[in-house]
Coordinates of C-alpha atoms in Angstrom, one line a residue:
X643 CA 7.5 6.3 16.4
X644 CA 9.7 8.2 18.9
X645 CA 7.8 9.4 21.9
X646 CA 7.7 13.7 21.5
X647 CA 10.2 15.4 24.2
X648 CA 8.4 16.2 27.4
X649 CA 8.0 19.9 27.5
X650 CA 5.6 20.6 30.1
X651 CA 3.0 23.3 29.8
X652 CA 3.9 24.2 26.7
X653 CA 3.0 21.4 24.6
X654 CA 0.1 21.3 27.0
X655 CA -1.0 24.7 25.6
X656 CA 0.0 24.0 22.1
X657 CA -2.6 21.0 22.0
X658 CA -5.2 23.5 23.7
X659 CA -4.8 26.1 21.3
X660 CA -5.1 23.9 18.5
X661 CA -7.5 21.8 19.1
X662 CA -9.7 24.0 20.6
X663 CA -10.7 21.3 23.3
X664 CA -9.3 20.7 27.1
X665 CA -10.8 17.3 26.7
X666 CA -9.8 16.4 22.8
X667 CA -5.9 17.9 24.2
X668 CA -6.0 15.4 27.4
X669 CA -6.9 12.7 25.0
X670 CA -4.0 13.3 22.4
X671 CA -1.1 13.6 25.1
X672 CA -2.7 10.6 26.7
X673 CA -3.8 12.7 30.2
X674 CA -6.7 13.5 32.1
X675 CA -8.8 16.7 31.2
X676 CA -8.2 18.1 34.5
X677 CA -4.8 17.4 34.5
X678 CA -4.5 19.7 31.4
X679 CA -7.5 22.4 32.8
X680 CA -4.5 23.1 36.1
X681 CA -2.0 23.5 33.8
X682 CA -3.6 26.5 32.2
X683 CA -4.8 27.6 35.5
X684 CA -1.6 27.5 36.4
X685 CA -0.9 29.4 33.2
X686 CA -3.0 31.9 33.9
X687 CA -2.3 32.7 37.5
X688 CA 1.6 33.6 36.2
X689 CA 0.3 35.7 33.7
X690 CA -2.5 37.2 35.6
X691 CA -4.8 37.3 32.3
X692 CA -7.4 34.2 31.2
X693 CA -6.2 32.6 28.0
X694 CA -9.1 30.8 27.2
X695 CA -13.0 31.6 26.7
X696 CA -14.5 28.4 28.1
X697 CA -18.0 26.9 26.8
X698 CA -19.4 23.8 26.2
X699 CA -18.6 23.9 22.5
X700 CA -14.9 24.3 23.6
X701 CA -12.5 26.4 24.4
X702 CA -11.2 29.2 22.8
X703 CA -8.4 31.5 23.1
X704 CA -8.8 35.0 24.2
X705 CA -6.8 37.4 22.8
X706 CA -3.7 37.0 25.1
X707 CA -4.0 33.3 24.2
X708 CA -3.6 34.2 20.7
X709 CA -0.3 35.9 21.7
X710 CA 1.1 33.1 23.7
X711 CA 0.0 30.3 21.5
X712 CA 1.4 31.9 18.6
X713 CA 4.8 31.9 20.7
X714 CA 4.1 29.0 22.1
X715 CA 3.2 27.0 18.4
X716 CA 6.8 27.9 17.2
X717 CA 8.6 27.0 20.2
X718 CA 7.5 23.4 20.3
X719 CA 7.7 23.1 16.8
X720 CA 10.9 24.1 16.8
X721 CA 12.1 21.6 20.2
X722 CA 10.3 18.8 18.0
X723 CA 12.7 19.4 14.9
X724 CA 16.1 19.6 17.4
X725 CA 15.0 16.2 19.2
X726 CA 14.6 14.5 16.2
X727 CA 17.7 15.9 14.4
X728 CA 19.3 15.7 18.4
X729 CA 18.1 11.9 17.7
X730 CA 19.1 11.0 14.6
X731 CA 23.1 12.3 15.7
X732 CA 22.9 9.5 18.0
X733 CA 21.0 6.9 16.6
X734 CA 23.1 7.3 12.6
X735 CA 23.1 3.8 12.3
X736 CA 19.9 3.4 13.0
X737 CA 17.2 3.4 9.8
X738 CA 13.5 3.5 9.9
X739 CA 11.1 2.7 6.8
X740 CA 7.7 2.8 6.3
X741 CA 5.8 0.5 3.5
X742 CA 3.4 -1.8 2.6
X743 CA 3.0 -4.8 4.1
X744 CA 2.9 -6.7 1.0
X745 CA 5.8 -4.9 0.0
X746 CA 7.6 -5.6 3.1
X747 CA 7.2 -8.9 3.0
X748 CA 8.0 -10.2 -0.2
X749 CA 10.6 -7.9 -1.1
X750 CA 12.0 -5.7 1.6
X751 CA 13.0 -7.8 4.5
X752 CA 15.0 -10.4 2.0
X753 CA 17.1 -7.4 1.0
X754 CA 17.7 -6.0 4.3
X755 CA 18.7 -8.9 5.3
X756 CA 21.2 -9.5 2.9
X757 CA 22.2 -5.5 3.7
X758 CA 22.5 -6.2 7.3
X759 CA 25.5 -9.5 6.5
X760 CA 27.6 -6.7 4.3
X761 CA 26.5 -3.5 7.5
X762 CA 26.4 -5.6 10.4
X763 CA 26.1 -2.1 12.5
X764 CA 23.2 -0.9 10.9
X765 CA 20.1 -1.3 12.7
X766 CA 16.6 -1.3 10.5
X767 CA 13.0 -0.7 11.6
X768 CA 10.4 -1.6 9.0
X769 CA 7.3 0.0 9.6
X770 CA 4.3 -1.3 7.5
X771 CA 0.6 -0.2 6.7
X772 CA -1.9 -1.3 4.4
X773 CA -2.8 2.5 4.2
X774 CA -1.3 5.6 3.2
X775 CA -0.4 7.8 6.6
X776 CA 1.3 10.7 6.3
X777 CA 2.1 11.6 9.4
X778 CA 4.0 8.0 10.0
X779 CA 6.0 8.5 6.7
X780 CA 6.7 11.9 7.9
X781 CA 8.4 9.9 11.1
X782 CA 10.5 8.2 9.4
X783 CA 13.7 8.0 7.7
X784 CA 12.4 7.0 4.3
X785 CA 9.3 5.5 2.6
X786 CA 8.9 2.7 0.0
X787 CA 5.2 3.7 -1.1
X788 CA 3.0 2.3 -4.7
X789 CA 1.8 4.8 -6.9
X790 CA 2.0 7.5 -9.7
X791 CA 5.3 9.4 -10.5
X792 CA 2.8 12.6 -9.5
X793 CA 1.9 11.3 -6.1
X794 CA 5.5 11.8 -4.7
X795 CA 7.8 14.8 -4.2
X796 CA 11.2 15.5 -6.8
X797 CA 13.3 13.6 -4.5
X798 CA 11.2 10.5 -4.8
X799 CA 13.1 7.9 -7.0
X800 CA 11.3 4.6 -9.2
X801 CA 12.5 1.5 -7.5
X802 CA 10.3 -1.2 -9.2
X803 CA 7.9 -0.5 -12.3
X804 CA 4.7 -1.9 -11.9
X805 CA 4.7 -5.0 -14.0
X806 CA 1.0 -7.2 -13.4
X807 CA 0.7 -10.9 -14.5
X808 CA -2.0 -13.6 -13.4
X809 CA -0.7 -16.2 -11.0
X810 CA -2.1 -19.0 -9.9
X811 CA -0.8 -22.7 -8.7
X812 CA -0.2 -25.2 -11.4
X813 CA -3.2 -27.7 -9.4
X814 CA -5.5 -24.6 -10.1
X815 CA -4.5 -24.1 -13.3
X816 CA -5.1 -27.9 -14.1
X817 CA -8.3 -28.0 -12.9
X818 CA -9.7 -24.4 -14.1
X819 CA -7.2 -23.5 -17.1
X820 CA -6.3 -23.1 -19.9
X821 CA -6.8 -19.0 -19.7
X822 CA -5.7 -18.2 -22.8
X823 CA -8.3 -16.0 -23.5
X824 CA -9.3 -13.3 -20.9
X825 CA -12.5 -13.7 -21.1
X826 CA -12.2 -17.2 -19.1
X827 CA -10.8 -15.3 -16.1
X828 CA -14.4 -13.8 -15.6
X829 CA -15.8 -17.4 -15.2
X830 CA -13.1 -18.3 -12.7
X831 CA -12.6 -17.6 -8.8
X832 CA -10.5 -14.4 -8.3
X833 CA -8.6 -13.1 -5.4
X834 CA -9.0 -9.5 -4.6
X835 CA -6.8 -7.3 -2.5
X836 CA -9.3 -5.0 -0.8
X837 CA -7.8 -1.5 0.5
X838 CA -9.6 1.7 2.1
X839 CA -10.5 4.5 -0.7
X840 CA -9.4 4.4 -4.4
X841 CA -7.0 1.3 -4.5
X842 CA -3.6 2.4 -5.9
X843 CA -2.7 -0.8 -7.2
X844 CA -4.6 -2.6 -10.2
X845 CA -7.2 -4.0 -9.5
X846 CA -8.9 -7.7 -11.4
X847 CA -12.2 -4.6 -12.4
X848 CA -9.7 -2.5 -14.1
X849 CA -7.5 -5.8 -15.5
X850 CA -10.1 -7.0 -17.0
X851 CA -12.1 -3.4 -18.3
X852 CA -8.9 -3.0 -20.2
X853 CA -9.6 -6.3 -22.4
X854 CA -13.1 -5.2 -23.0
X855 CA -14.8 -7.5 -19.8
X856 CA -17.0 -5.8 -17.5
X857 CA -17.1 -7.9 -14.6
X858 CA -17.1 -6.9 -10.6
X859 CA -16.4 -9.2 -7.6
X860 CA -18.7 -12.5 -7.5
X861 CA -19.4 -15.3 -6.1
X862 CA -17.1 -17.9 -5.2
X863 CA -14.1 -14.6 -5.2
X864 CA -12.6 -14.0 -2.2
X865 CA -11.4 -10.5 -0.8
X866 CA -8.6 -10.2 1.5
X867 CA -6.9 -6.8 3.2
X868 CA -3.5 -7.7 3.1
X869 CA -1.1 -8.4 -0.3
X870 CA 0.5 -11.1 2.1
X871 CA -2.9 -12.9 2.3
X872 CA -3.8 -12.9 -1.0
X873 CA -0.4 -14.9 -2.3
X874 CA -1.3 -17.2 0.6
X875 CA -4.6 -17.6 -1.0
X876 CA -3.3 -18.5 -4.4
X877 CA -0.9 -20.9 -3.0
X878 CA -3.9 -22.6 -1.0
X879 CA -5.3 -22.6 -4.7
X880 CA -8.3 -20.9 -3.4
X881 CA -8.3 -18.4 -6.9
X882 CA -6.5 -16.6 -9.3
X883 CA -4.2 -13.4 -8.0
X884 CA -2.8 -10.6 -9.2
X885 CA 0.7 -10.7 -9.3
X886 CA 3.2 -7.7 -8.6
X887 CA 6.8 -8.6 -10.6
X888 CA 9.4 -7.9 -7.9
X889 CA 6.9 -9.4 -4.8
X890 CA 6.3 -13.2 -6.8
X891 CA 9.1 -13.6 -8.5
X892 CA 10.5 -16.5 -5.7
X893 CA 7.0 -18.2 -6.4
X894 CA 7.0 -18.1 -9.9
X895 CA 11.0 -19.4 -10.0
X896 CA 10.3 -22.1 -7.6
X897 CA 7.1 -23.0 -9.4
X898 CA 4.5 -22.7 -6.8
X899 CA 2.9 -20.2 -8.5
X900 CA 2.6 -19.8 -12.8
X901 CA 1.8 -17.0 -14.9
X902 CA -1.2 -17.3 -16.7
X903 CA -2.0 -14.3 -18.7
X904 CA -0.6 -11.6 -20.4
X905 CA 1.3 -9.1 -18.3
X906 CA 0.2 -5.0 -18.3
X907 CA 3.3 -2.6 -17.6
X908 CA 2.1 0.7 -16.7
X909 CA 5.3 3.0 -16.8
X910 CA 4.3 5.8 -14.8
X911 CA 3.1 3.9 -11.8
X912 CA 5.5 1.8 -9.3
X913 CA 7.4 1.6 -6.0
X914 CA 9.0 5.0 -5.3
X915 CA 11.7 5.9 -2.3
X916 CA 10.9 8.6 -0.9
X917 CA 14.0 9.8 1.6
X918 CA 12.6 11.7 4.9
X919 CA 13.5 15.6 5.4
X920 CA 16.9 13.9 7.5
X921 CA 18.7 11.3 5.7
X922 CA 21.7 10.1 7.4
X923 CA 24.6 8.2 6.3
X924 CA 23.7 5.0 6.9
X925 CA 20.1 5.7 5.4
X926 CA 21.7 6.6 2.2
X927 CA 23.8 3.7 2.3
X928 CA 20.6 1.3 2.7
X929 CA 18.4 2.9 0.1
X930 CA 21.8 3.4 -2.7
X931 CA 22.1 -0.4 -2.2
X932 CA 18.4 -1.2 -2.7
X933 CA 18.4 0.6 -5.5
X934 CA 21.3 -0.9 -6.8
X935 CA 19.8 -4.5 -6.2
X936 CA 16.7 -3.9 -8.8

């Protein structure tokens, strides 16, 4: 993420203002609190008026404070907005995206690096989380998130439906299969990808609640926080995995991981691009040609 333009005082007040704290503003611009207390002294002794009502519950503005920081608010917002357009004039090869790190992994960086032998000036940062955050996606150029057509904005376009098949190793198979009835998955070791909040993604609960099984994690499953580490799982033949078409398809061509149970397409739910509030050139360029490649 590109470090915000120093400003001075202003941002300074800004972070006062609205967070209400000297001490919760020092900790956010990465300063001391009484650092940021002399600024707005220093604020203060130009104006000749007190901007802020100081307590121990925090600190907030007076009314002349309210004046300034209103001022103040749409002044750094608006630097913010010209550095990053200012940046993205100089940097137009360069293309940030934010993803999963499953997603990343298993189909992203192959791509990109097929897209970087045809655009040998093009210059691509991925940026993964297991989570959903805003405020990164926000930062970048474009996002390749998992969900629900209604989770994104208009400009959001479907890269790869969500098509869900039952992988494991032919060893583990051998030694635990034949699954040809979904009931014998309940009996079997599973590997779960485990994510903060609601999971997105299916999950083995709701796989298997859709053929009538109620079954939750057990014994002898294994849970993992990462999409990477639970493909490295099944390959270790430590369970059976969920498996996303479009992320194993080079295991399941290569034979080091088979399907083994019926796949579930759910048409409303897939990776979407999302393009940032900025796209440039060579962002367009990238995401057209991903597209293209599905």
């Amino acid at each position: 993420m590109q470090r915000p333009l120093d400003i001075g005082w202003l941002r300074i007040f800004e972070a006062v203002g609205r967070l209400g704290s000297l001490t919760r503003a020092a900790n956010e611009l990465g300063l001391t609190q009484p650092a940021v207390t002399y600024q707005i002294k220093r604020v203060e002794d130009q104006l000749g008026v007190s901007l802020l009502h100081r307590s121990q519950g925090g600190s907030r503005l007076t009314d002349a404070g309210e004046i300034l920081f209103e001022a103040v608010k749409t002044s750094v917002e608006s630097i913010d907005k010209a550095a990053r357009d200012t940046r993205r004039t100089t940097q137009d090869h360069a293309v940030r995206i934010f993803t999963d790190f499953g997603f990343a992994a298993f189909w992203l960086m192959p791509r990109v690096t097929d897209f970087r032998r045809l655009h040998p000036e093009a210059e691509v940062h991925i940026i993964a989380s297991q989570g959903l955050d805003d405020a990164m996606a926000r930062e970048t150029d474009a996002a390749m998130l998992f969900g629900a057509a209604d989770n994104f904005p208009d400009t959001a376009r479907l890269l790869i439906p969500e098509r869900v098949v039952p992988v494991c190793t032919p060893g583990f198979l051998e030694r635990y299969g034949p699954f040809d009835d979904p009931a014998k998955f309940a009996r079997a070791p599973l590997l779960h990808l485990e994510v903060a909040g609601k999971s997105r993604w299916l999950t083995w609960e709701s796989w298997l609640a859709d053929h009538g099984i109620d079954r939750k994690p057990a014994q002898g499953d294994l849970g993992l926080n990462t999409y990477g580490f639970v493909i490295q799982a099944a390959l270790a033949e430590q369970g059976v995995a969920l498996g996303w078409r479009g992320l194993v398809d080079h295991h399941l061509e290569q034979g080091s991981l088979v399907a083994v149970g019926r796949e579930v397409a759910r048409a409303d739910r897939g990776y979407w691009v999302v393009p940032g509030a900025s796209v440039s050139n060579t962002t367009t360029t990238l995401l057209d040609w991903l597209i293209n490649e599905t």
